[in-house]
PDB file of C-alpha atoms in Angstrom:
ATOM      1  CA  MET A 111      43.561  59.152  15.698  1.00  0.00           C
ATOM      2  CA  ASP A 112      43.410  60.055  19.418  1.00  0.00           C
ATOM      3  CA  ILE A 113      44.458  57.129  21.639  1.00  0.00           C
ATOM      4  CA  LYS A 114      41.467  57.698  23.921  1.00  0.00           C
ATOM      5  CA  PHE A 115      39.129  57.431  20.957  1.00  0.00           C
ATOM      6  CA  LYS A 116      40.750  54.144  19.885  1.00  0.00           C
ATOM      7  CA  GLY A 117      40.502  52.842  23.414  1.00  0.00           C
ATOM      8  CA  GLY A 118      36.826  53.757  23.554  1.00  0.00           C
ATOM      9  CA  ILE A 119      36.083  51.835  20.329  1.00  0.00           C
ATOM     10  CA  ILE A 120      37.961  48.777  21.611  1.00  0.00           C
ATOM     11  CA  LEU A 121      36.054  48.937  24.901  1.00  0.00           C
ATOM     12  CA  ILE A 122      32.683  49.170  23.116  1.00  0.00           C
ATOM     13  CA  VAL A 123      33.545  46.192  20.871  1.00  0.00           C
ATOM     14  CA  LEU A 124      34.700  44.175  23.887  1.00  0.00           C
ATOM     15  CA  ILE A 125      31.505  44.914  25.840  1.00  0.00           C
ATOM     16  CA  ALA A 126      29.375  43.992  22.815  1.00  0.00           C
ATOM     17  CA  ALA A 127      31.302  40.728  22.366  1.00  0.00           C
ATOM     18  CA  LEU A 128      30.836  39.810  26.034  1.00  0.00           C
ATOM     19  CA  TYR A 129      27.141  40.699  25.822  1.00  0.00           C
ATOM     20  CA  TYR A 130      26.518  38.382  22.871  1.00  0.00           C
ATOM     21  CA  ALA A 131      28.801  35.612  24.172  1.00  0.00           C
ATOM     22  CA  PHE A 132      27.302  35.440  27.675  1.00  0.00           C
ATOM     23  CA  PRO A 133      24.132  33.486  26.697  1.00  0.00           C
ATOM     24  CA  THR A 134      26.336  30.829  25.079  1.00  0.00           C
ATOM     25  CA  TYR A 135      28.575  30.656  28.161  1.00  0.00           C
ATOM     26  CA  ARG A 136      25.537  30.303  30.436  1.00  0.00           C
ATOM     27  CA  ALA A 137      23.833  27.737  28.160  1.00  0.00           C
ATOM     28  CA  TYR A 138      26.666  25.238  28.422  1.00  0.00           C
ATOM     29  CA  GLN A 139      27.241  25.422  32.158  1.00  0.00           C
ATOM     30  CA  PRO A 140      26.657  22.231  34.217  1.00  0.00           C
ATOM     31  CA  GLY A 141      23.008  21.752  35.165  1.00  0.00           C
ATOM     32  CA  VAL A 142      21.675  24.098  32.486  1.00  0.00           C
ATOM     33  CA  ASP A 143      19.580  22.826  29.571  1.00  0.00           C
ATOM     34  CA  PRO A 144      20.902  24.627  26.441  1.00  0.00           C
ATOM     35  CA  GLN A 145      17.444  24.383  24.851  1.00  0.00           C
ATOM     36  CA  THR A 146      16.036  26.760  27.495  1.00  0.00           C
ATOM     37  CA  VAL A 147      18.549  29.542  26.794  1.00  0.00           C
ATOM     38  CA  GLU A 148      17.767  32.000  24.010  1.00  0.00           C
ATOM     39  CA  ASP A 149      20.267  33.929  21.833  1.00  0.00           C
ATOM     40  CA  LYS A 150      23.062  31.403  22.337  1.00  0.00           C
ATOM     41  CA  VAL A 151      25.507  30.379  19.619  1.00  0.00           C
ATOM     42  CA  ASN A 152      24.732  26.822  18.537  1.00  0.00           C
ATOM     43  CA  LEU A 153      27.869  24.689  18.649  1.00  0.00           C
ATOM     44  CA  GLY A 154      28.603  22.252  15.847  1.00  0.00           C
ATOM     45  CA  LEU A 155      29.680  18.614  16.034  1.00  0.00           C
ATOM     46  CA  ASP A 156      33.354  19.571  16.429  1.00  0.00           C
ATOM     47  CA  LEU A 157      32.632  21.558  19.624  1.00  0.00           C
ATOM     48  CA  GLN A 158      29.779  19.771  21.375  1.00  0.00           C
ATOM     49  CA  GLY A 159      29.707  16.318  19.774  1.00  0.00           C
ATOM     50  CA  GLY A 160      26.633  14.589  18.400  1.00  0.00           C
ATOM     51  CA  MET A 161      25.883  12.293  15.486  1.00  0.00           C
ATOM     52  CA  TYR A 162      27.013  12.301  11.864  1.00  0.00           C
ATOM     53  CA  LEU A 163      25.149  10.121   9.372  1.00  0.00           C
ATOM     54  CA  ASP A 164      25.725   9.540   5.677  1.00  0.00           C
ATOM     55  CA  ILE A 165      22.607   7.844   4.318  1.00  0.00           C
ATOM     56  CA  GLU A 166      22.429   6.307   0.865  1.00  0.00           C
ATOM     57  CA  ILE A 167      18.950   6.436  -0.656  1.00  0.00           C
ATOM     58  CA  LYS A 168      18.071   3.392  -2.752  1.00  0.00           C
ATOM     59  CA  ALA A 169      16.726   5.466  -5.617  1.00  0.00           C
ATOM     60  CA  GLU A 170      16.904   2.503  -7.968  1.00  0.00           C
ATOM     61  CA  GLU A 171      14.314   0.742  -5.803  1.00  0.00           C
ATOM     62  CA  ALA A 172      11.894   3.581  -6.601  1.00  0.00           C
ATOM     63  CA  VAL A 173      12.388   2.897 -10.315  1.00  0.00           C
ATOM     64  CA  LYS A 174      11.708  -0.811  -9.778  1.00  0.00           C
ATOM     65  CA  GLU A 175       8.581   0.063  -7.788  1.00  0.00           C
ATOM     66  CA  ILE A 176       7.219   2.192 -10.648  1.00  0.00           C
ATOM     67  CA  ILE A 177       7.776  -0.689 -13.075  1.00  0.00           C
ATOM     68  CA  ARG A 178       6.161  -3.162 -10.662  1.00  0.00           C
ATOM     69  CA  ARG A 179       3.174  -0.876 -10.107  1.00  0.00           C
ATOM     70  CA  THR A 180       2.763  -0.333 -13.849  1.00  0.00           C
ATOM     71  CA  ALA A 181       2.693  -4.101 -14.347  1.00  0.00           C
ATOM     72  CA  VAL A 182      -0.178  -4.374 -11.855  1.00  0.00           C
ATOM     73  CA  GLU A 183      -2.093  -1.463 -13.425  1.00  0.00           C
ATOM     74  CA  LEU A 184      -1.629  -2.740 -16.980  1.00  0.00           C
ATOM     75  CA  GLU A 185      -2.670  -6.254 -16.028  1.00  0.00           C
ATOM     76  CA  ASP A 186      -5.785  -4.923 -14.306  1.00  0.00           C
ATOM     77  CA  LEU A 187      -6.623  -2.814 -17.357  1.00  0.00           C
ATOM     78  CA  LEU A 188      -6.258  -5.759 -19.743  1.00  0.00           C
ATOM     79  CA  ILE A 189      -8.621  -7.755 -17.534  1.00  0.00           C
ATOM     80  CA  ASP A 190     -11.133  -4.901 -17.466  1.00  0.00           C
ATOM     81  CA  GLU A 191     -10.974  -4.612 -21.266  1.00  0.00           C
ATOM     82  CA  GLN A 192     -11.389  -8.411 -21.591  1.00  0.00           C
ATOM     83  CA  VAL A 193      -8.199  -8.732 -23.641  1.00  0.00           C
ATOM     84  CA  ASP A 194      -6.835 -12.249 -24.223  1.00  0.00           C
ATOM     85  CA  PHE A 195      -3.339 -12.165 -22.739  1.00  0.00           C
ATOM     86  CA  ILE A 196      -1.103 -14.671 -20.986  1.00  0.00           C
ATOM     87  CA  GLU A 197       0.781 -12.467 -18.529  1.00  0.00           C
ATOM     88  CA  VAL A 198       2.468  -9.158 -17.822  1.00  0.00           C
ATOM     89  CA  ARG A 199       5.917  -9.873 -16.419  1.00  0.00           C
ATOM     90  CA  GLN A 200       8.609  -7.604 -15.066  1.00  0.00           C
ATOM     91  CA  THR A 201      12.280  -7.732 -16.038  1.00  0.00           C
ATOM     92  CA  ALA A 202      15.233  -5.655 -14.808  1.00  0.00           C
ATOM     93  CA  GLY A 203      14.139  -2.348 -16.326  1.00  0.00           C
ATOM     94  CA  SER A 204      11.127  -3.142 -18.462  1.00  0.00           C
ATOM     95  CA  LEU A 205       7.829  -4.981 -18.829  1.00  0.00           C
ATOM     96  CA  ILE A 206       6.832  -7.721 -21.243  1.00  0.00           C
ATOM     97  CA  VAL A 207       3.189  -8.167 -22.237  1.00  0.00           C
ATOM     98  CA  GLU A 208       2.611 -11.661 -23.635  1.00  0.00           C
ATOM     99  CA  MET A 209      -0.563 -12.125 -25.662  1.00  0.00           C
ATOM    100  CA  GLU A 210      -2.429 -15.244 -26.754  1.00  0.00           C
ATOM    101  CA  ALA A 211      -1.245 -16.732 -30.065  1.00  0.00           C
ATOM    102  CA  GLY A 212      -2.258 -14.509 -32.958  1.00  0.00           C
ATOM    103  CA  LYS A 213      -3.338 -11.675 -30.642  1.00  0.00           C
ATOM    104  CA  LYS A 214      -1.803  -8.212 -30.354  1.00  0.00           C
ATOM    105  CA  VAL A 215      -2.329  -5.171 -28.176  1.00  0.00           C
ATOM    106  CA  ASN A 216      -1.687  -1.643 -29.411  1.00  0.00           C
ATOM    107  CA  LEU A 217      -0.726   0.534 -26.469  1.00  0.00           C
ATOM    108  CA  GLU A 218      -0.981   3.644 -28.630  1.00  0.00           C
ATOM    109  CA  LEU A 219      -4.759   3.336 -28.464  1.00  0.00           C
ATOM    110  CA  ALA A 220      -6.888   4.430 -25.513  1.00  0.00           C
ATOM    111  CA  PRO A 221      -7.113   3.473 -22.718  1.00  0.00           C
ATOM    112  CA  TYR A 222      -3.547   2.084 -22.817  1.00  0.00           C
ATOM    113  CA  ASP A 223      -1.859   5.179 -24.256  1.00  0.00           C
ATOM    114  CA  ARG A 224      -1.358   6.713 -20.811  1.00  0.00           C
ATOM    115  CA  PHE A 225       1.408   4.163 -20.166  1.00  0.00           C
ATOM    116  CA  LEU A 226       3.415   5.572 -23.086  1.00  0.00           C
ATOM    117  CA  VAL A 227       4.031   8.783 -21.139  1.00  0.00           C
ATOM    118  CA  GLN A 228       6.611   6.867 -19.097  1.00  0.00           C
ATOM    119  CA  PHE A 229       7.457   3.905 -21.352  1.00  0.00           C
ATOM    120  CA  ASP A 230       8.705   3.258 -24.884  1.00  0.00           C
ATOM    121  CA  GLN A 231       6.801   0.521 -26.730  1.00  0.00           C
ATOM    122  CA  GLN A 232       8.388  -2.153 -28.940  1.00  0.00           C
ATOM    123  CA  PRO A 233       6.008  -4.818 -30.333  1.00  0.00           C
ATOM    124  CA  GLU A 234       7.466  -8.159 -31.491  1.00  0.00           C
ATOM    125  CA  GLY A 235       4.737 -10.586 -32.518  1.00  0.00           C
ATOM    126  CA  GLU A 236       2.759 -11.724 -29.483  1.00  0.00           C
ATOM    127  CA  LEU A 237       5.208  -9.919 -27.193  1.00  0.00           C
ATOM    128  CA  THR A 238       5.199  -6.203 -26.442  1.00  0.00           C
ATOM    129  CA  TYR A 239       8.215  -4.735 -24.639  1.00  0.00           C
ATOM    130  CA  LEU A 240       7.813  -1.633 -22.481  1.00  0.00           C
ATOM    131  CA  SER A 241      11.056   0.122 -21.489  1.00  0.00           C
ATOM    132  CA  LEU A 242      11.071   2.969 -18.978  1.00  0.00           C
ATOM    133  CA  LYS A 243      12.232   6.192 -20.628  1.00  0.00           C
ATOM    134  CA  ALA A 244      15.650   7.433 -19.459  1.00  0.00           C
ATOM    135  CA  ASP A 245      14.459  10.929 -18.512  1.00  0.00           C
ATOM    136  CA  GLU A 246      11.523   9.436 -16.603  1.00  0.00           C
ATOM    137  CA  ALA A 247      13.836   7.092 -14.686  1.00  0.00           C
ATOM    138  CA  ASN A 248      16.038  10.054 -13.722  1.00  0.00           C
ATOM    139  CA  ARG A 249      12.994  12.037 -12.589  1.00  0.00           C
ATOM    140  CA  ILE A 250      11.878   9.120 -10.388  1.00  0.00           C
ATOM    141  CA  ARG A 251      15.342   8.820  -8.804  1.00  0.00           C
ATOM    142  CA  GLU A 252      15.525  12.552  -8.061  1.00  0.00           C
ATOM    143  CA  SER A 253      12.004  12.510  -6.646  1.00  0.00           C
ATOM    144  CA  ALA A 254      12.876   9.560  -4.384  1.00  0.00           C
ATOM    145  CA  VAL A 255      15.834  11.441  -2.881  1.00  0.00           C
ATOM    146  CA  SER A 256      13.793  14.645  -2.441  1.00  0.00           C
ATOM    147  CA  GLN A 257      10.970  12.755  -0.712  1.00  0.00           C
ATOM    148  CA  ALA A 258      13.450  10.950   1.548  1.00  0.00           C
ATOM    149  CA  LEU A 259      15.024  14.292   2.488  1.00  0.00           C
ATOM    150  CA  GLU A 260      11.612  15.687   3.471  1.00  0.00           C
ATOM    151  CA  VAL A 261      10.673  12.564   5.461  1.00  0.00           C
ATOM    152  CA  LEU A 262      13.993  12.619   7.326  1.00  0.00           C
ATOM    153  CA  ARG A 263      13.627  16.332   8.084  1.00  0.00           C
ATOM    154  CA  ASN A 264      10.157  15.758   9.580  1.00  0.00           C
ATOM    155  CA  ARG A 265      11.406  12.846  11.687  1.00  0.00           C
ATOM    156  CA  ILE A 266      14.425  14.756  12.981  1.00  0.00           C
ATOM    157  CA  ASP A 267      12.270  17.761  13.908  1.00  0.00           C
ATOM    158  CA  SER A 268      10.511  15.519  16.438  1.00  0.00           C
ATOM    159  CA  LEU A 269      13.840  14.983  18.247  1.00  0.00           C
ATOM    160  CA  GLY A 270      13.936  18.651  19.270  1.00  0.00           C
ATOM    161  CA  ILE A 271      17.559  19.147  18.199  1.00  0.00           C
ATOM    162  CA  SER A 272      18.708  22.726  17.735  1.00  0.00           C
ATOM    163  CA  GLU A 273      19.787  23.499  14.157  1.00  0.00           C
ATOM    164  CA  PRO A 274      20.234  20.005  12.685  1.00  0.00           C
ATOM    165  CA  SER A 275      21.859  19.903   9.255  1.00  0.00           C
ATOM    166  CA  LEU A 276      20.478  17.838   6.365  1.00  0.00           C
ATOM    167  CA  GLN A 277      22.107  18.159   2.965  1.00  0.00           C
ATOM    168  CA  LYS A 278      21.931  16.249  -0.280  1.00  0.00           C
ATOM    169  CA  GLN A 279      25.359  15.000  -1.332  1.00  0.00           C
ATOM    170  CA  GLY A 280      25.954  13.544  -4.760  1.00  0.00           C
ATOM    171  CA  ALA A 281      23.113  11.800  -6.554  1.00  0.00           C
ATOM    172  CA  ASN A 282      21.746   9.465  -3.872  1.00  0.00           C
ATOM    173  CA  ASN A 283      23.246  10.450  -0.511  1.00  0.00           C
ATOM    174  CA  ILE A 284      21.949  12.593   2.353  1.00  0.00           C
ATOM    175  CA  VAL A 285      24.357  13.822   5.038  1.00  0.00           C
ATOM    176  CA  ILE A 286      22.835  14.455   8.474  1.00  0.00           C
ATOM    177  CA  GLN A 287      24.524  16.262  11.376  1.00  0.00           C
ATOM    178  CA  LEU A 288      22.810  16.238  14.768  1.00  0.00           C
ATOM    179  CA  PRO A 289      24.889  18.406  17.156  1.00  0.00           C
ATOM    180  CA  GLY A 290      24.437  17.804  20.865  1.00  0.00           C
ATOM    181  CA  LEU A 291      22.396  14.628  20.376  1.00  0.00           C
ATOM    182  CA  LYS A 292      22.065  12.659  23.608  1.00  0.00           C
ATOM    183  CA  ASP A 293      19.833   9.688  22.697  1.00  0.00           C
ATOM    184  CA  ARG A 294      21.620   8.110  19.722  1.00  0.00           C
ATOM    185  CA  ASP A 295      19.543   4.910  19.810  1.00  0.00           C
ATOM    186  CA  ARG A 296      16.312   6.891  19.612  1.00  0.00           C
ATOM    187  CA  ALA A 297      17.608   8.835  16.613  1.00  0.00           C
ATOM    188  CA  ILE A 298      18.629   5.686  14.738  1.00  0.00           C
ATOM    189  CA  GLU A 299      15.273   4.059  15.507  1.00  0.00           C
ATOM    190  CA  LEU A 300      13.452   7.130  14.198  1.00  0.00           C
ATOM    191  CA  ILE A 301      15.572   7.743  11.109  1.00  0.00           C
ATOM    192  CA  GLY A 302      16.178   4.162  10.047  1.00  0.00           C
ATOM    193  CA  PRO A 303      12.805   2.690   8.976  1.00  0.00           C
ATOM    194  CA  GLN A 304      11.693   3.022   5.380  1.00  0.00           C
ATOM    195  CA  ALA A 305       8.618   5.252   5.142  1.00  0.00           C
ATOM    196  CA  VAL A 306       6.504   3.320   2.657  1.00  0.00           C
ATOM    197  CA  LEU A 307       2.966   2.057   3.220  1.00  0.00           C
ATOM    198  CA  GLN A 308       1.996  -1.112   1.382  1.00  0.00           C
ATOM    199  CA  PHE A 309      -1.518  -2.437   0.721  1.00  0.00           C
ATOM    200  CA  GLN A 310      -1.717  -6.243   0.653  1.00  0.00           C
ATOM    201  CA  ILE A 311      -4.566  -8.758   0.782  1.00  0.00           C
ATOM    202  CA  VAL A 312      -4.739 -11.038   3.835  1.00  0.00           C
ATOM    203  CA  ASN A 313      -4.424 -14.734   3.028  1.00  0.00           C
ATOM    204  CA  SER A 314      -7.501 -16.236   4.677  1.00  0.00           C
ATOM    205  CA  ASN A 315      -6.431 -19.790   3.769  1.00  0.00           C
ATOM    206  CA  ALA A 316      -3.324 -19.762   5.962  1.00  0.00           C
ATOM    207  CA  THR A 317      -2.896 -22.746   8.317  1.00  0.00           C
ATOM    208  CA  PRO A 318      -0.761 -23.273  11.445  1.00  0.00           C
ATOM    209  CA  ASN A 319       1.872 -24.828   9.159  1.00  0.00           C
ATOM    210  CA  THR A 320       1.925 -21.562   7.217  1.00  0.00           C
ATOM    211  CA  TYR A 321       2.713 -19.620  10.390  1.00  0.00           C
ATOM    212  CA  ASN A 322       5.611 -21.959  11.184  1.00  0.00           C
ATOM    213  CA  ARG A 323       7.206 -21.159   7.821  1.00  0.00           C
ATOM    214  CA  LEU A 324       7.078 -17.385   8.277  1.00  0.00           C
ATOM    215  CA  THR A 325      10.399 -15.612   7.782  1.00  0.00           C
ATOM    216  CA  GLU A 326       9.263 -12.031   8.407  1.00  0.00           C
ATOM    217  CA  VAL A 327       6.989 -10.730  11.150  1.00  0.00           C
ATOM    218  CA  VAL A 328       5.857  -7.112  11.430  1.00  0.00           C
ATOM    219  CA  LYS A 329       6.700  -5.356  14.702  1.00  0.00           C
ATOM    220  CA  TYR A 330       3.908  -5.659  17.238  1.00  0.00           C
ATOM    221  CA  GLN A 331       3.050  -4.633  20.780  1.00  0.00           C
ATOM    222  CA  GLU A 332       1.200  -6.661  23.407  1.00  0.00           C
ATOM    223  CA  VAL A 333      -2.016  -5.021  24.623  1.00  0.00           C
ATOM    224  CA  TRP A 334      -3.459  -5.637  28.089  1.00  0.00           C
ATOM    225  CA  ASP A 335      -7.119  -5.250  29.005  1.00  0.00           C
ATOM    226  CA  LYS A 336      -7.376  -2.413  31.551  1.00  0.00           C
ATOM    227  CA  THR A 337     -10.374  -4.009  33.283  1.00  0.00           C
ATOM    228  CA  THR A 338      -9.250  -7.654  33.598  1.00  0.00           C
ATOM    229  CA  ASN A 339      -5.509  -6.935  33.485  1.00  0.00           C
ATOM    230  CA  LYS A 340      -5.109  -9.854  31.071  1.00  0.00           C
ATOM    231  CA  LEU A 341      -3.299 -10.060  27.766  1.00  0.00           C
ATOM    232  CA  ILE A 342      -5.719  -9.548  24.888  1.00  0.00           C
ATOM    233  CA  SER A 343      -5.696 -12.553  22.589  1.00  0.00           C
ATOM    234  CA  LYS A 344      -3.643 -12.148  19.444  1.00  0.00           C
ATOM    235  CA  ARG A 345      -4.054 -13.582  15.967  1.00  0.00           C
ATOM    236  CA  PRO A 346      -1.365 -13.674  13.292  1.00  0.00           C
ATOM    237  CA  TYR A 347      -2.239 -12.531   9.774  1.00  0.00           C
ATOM    238  CA  VAL A 348      -0.469 -13.896   6.707  1.00  0.00           C
ATOM    239  CA  LEU A 349      -0.306 -11.516   3.753  1.00  0.00           C
ATOM    240  CA  GLU A 350      -0.224 -12.335   0.080  1.00  0.00           C
ATOM    241  CA  LYS A 351       3.096 -11.415  -1.503  1.00  0.00           C
ATOM    242  CA  LYS A 352       1.618  -9.156  -4.188  1.00  0.00           C
ATOM    243  CA  ILE A 353       1.685  -5.440  -3.262  1.00  0.00           C
ATOM    244  CA  LEU A 354      -1.453  -3.904  -4.745  1.00  0.00           C
ATOM    245  CA  MET A 355      -0.606  -0.256  -4.100  1.00  0.00           C
ATOM    246  CA  THR A 356       1.634   1.930  -1.959  1.00  0.00           C
ATOM    247  CA  GLY A 357       1.226   5.012   0.201  1.00  0.00           C
ATOM    248  CA  GLU A 358       2.415   7.398  -2.500  1.00  0.00           C
ATOM    249  CA  PHE A 359      -1.229   7.790  -3.577  1.00  0.00           C
ATOM    250  CA  ILE A 360      -2.369   8.933  -0.112  1.00  0.00           C
ATOM    251  CA  ARG A 361      -3.078  12.659  -0.021  1.00  0.00           C
ATOM    252  CA  ASP A 362      -4.070  12.846   3.651  1.00  0.00           C
ATOM    253  CA  ALA A 363      -4.433  10.518   6.653  1.00  0.00           C
ATOM    254  CA  ARG A 364      -5.773  11.423  10.079  1.00  0.00           C
ATOM    255  CA  VAL A 365      -7.486   9.924  13.118  1.00  0.00           C
ATOM    256  CA  ARG A 366     -11.233  10.521  13.399  1.00  0.00           C
ATOM    257  CA  ILE A 367     -13.892   9.490  15.914  1.00  0.00           C
ATOM    258  CA  ASP A 368     -16.909   7.447  14.845  1.00  0.00           C
ATOM    259  CA  SER A 369     -20.024   9.358  15.961  1.00  0.00           C
ATOM    260  CA  ARG A 370     -21.944   6.105  16.477  1.00  0.00           C
ATOM    261  CA  ASP A 371     -19.774   4.513  19.163  1.00  0.00           C
ATOM    262  CA  ASN A 372     -16.950   7.032  19.741  1.00  0.00           C
ATOM    263  CA  SER A 373     -14.351   4.554  18.488  1.00  0.00           C
ATOM    264  CA  PRO A 374     -11.274   5.934  16.692  1.00  0.00           C
ATOM    265  CA  TYR A 375     -10.509   5.130  13.065  1.00  0.00           C
ATOM    266  CA  VAL A 376      -8.041   6.317  10.439  1.00  0.00           C
ATOM    267  CA  ALA A 377      -9.516   8.258   7.508  1.00  0.00           C
ATOM    268  CA  LEU A 378      -7.524   8.066   4.270  1.00  0.00           C
ATOM    269  CA  SER A 379      -7.812  10.462   1.356  1.00  0.00           C
ATOM    270  CA  PHE A 380      -6.330   9.422  -2.009  1.00  0.00           C
ATOM    271  CA  ASP A 381      -5.337  11.392  -5.069  1.00  0.00           C
ATOM    272  CA  SER A 382      -7.279  10.749  -8.293  1.00  0.00           C
ATOM    273  CA  ILE A 383      -5.050   7.862  -9.425  1.00  0.00           C
ATOM    274  CA  GLY A 384      -5.056   6.274  -5.977  1.00  0.00           C
ATOM    275  CA  ALA A 385      -8.838   6.576  -5.626  1.00  0.00           C
ATOM    276  CA  ASP A 386      -9.361   4.776  -8.939  1.00  0.00           C
ATOM    277  CA  LEU A 387      -6.815   2.075  -8.078  1.00  0.00           C
ATOM    278  CA  PHE A 388      -8.260   1.560  -4.578  1.00  0.00           C
ATOM    279  CA  ALA A 389     -11.759   1.238  -6.045  1.00  0.00           C
ATOM    280  CA  LYS A 390     -10.583  -1.501  -8.422  1.00  0.00           C
ATOM    281  CA  ILE A 391      -8.751  -3.379  -5.676  1.00  0.00           C
ATOM    282  CA  THR A 392     -11.703  -3.364  -3.289  1.00  0.00           C
ATOM    283  CA  ARG A 393     -14.166  -4.259  -6.047  1.00  0.00           C
ATOM    284  CA  ARG A 394     -12.148  -7.357  -6.923  1.00  0.00           C
ATOM    285  CA  ASN A 395     -11.654  -8.428  -3.314  1.00  0.00           C
ATOM    286  CA  VAL A 396     -15.120  -8.072  -1.801  1.00  0.00           C
ATOM    287  CA  GLY A 397     -15.374  -9.956   1.496  1.00  0.00           C
ATOM    288  CA  ARG A 398     -11.602 -10.171   1.981  1.00  0.00           C
ATOM    289  CA  ASN A 399      -9.402  -8.282   4.447  1.00  0.00           C
ATOM    290  CA  MET A 400      -6.711  -5.893   3.266  1.00  0.00           C
ATOM    291  CA  ALA A 401      -3.709  -4.969   5.395  1.00  0.00           C
ATOM    292  CA  ILE A 402      -1.899  -1.634   5.325  1.00  0.00           C
ATOM    293  CA  VAL A 403       1.678  -2.297   6.431  1.00  0.00           C
TER     294      VAL A 403
END
């Protein structure tokens, strides 16, 4: 091959390489924001630094939550059907329905049969044991990790980081790489909190002594009146321990404006199961306040 021809090819390749490399060179010069430069090569953690996180998802907690929620639903159903039972209690991986002496409940009959989609039934006298099926438990664990991955991806998108990496590793871990991250504290604050809404009834019988015994207080922010420039009075709310439902039933939530007085409010839309459960909860707690935490 002619040496001039070879030299021409090398020159063309060199010019092309410089052309594509220049945006990257310019992007990482002092005083230049890399986010404003297009067509640059995004550097990884090894070249530009950043944050590496290995997060373990507590998938087993999702299994426990399903069992806890089923206990609440089954107890509510037994009350609605006016069945004589003592209690529905939760153990490590199952439920125990305890009936009055001489009484039995057949969960294979409607309307209880829907629980057998997820649970195996084992009657023993006045006691009925419900054990979560193995394949259902695995499905719940996998779903918990997938949901956590989606939540984390949405949170990280708000940081404006170029090409973050989120990958599932093993059964319950998610590895996150945030190249070029500047505000590490902000990232940890955004990624760290558990994204679960809980619906709980407010304890209206709480006294000042109750407040003094509190061990957990939800994060709050002081609000000042713009007109008087004074701190708006605050009132603590004590919640009952029982969690009546969680945010997994919420299909949509958005801020709306009340046409009567132009005040903002949050409109919630539930799926079919959540709508039925919310109706039962509110029907049984008329006149009481419910907190969404």
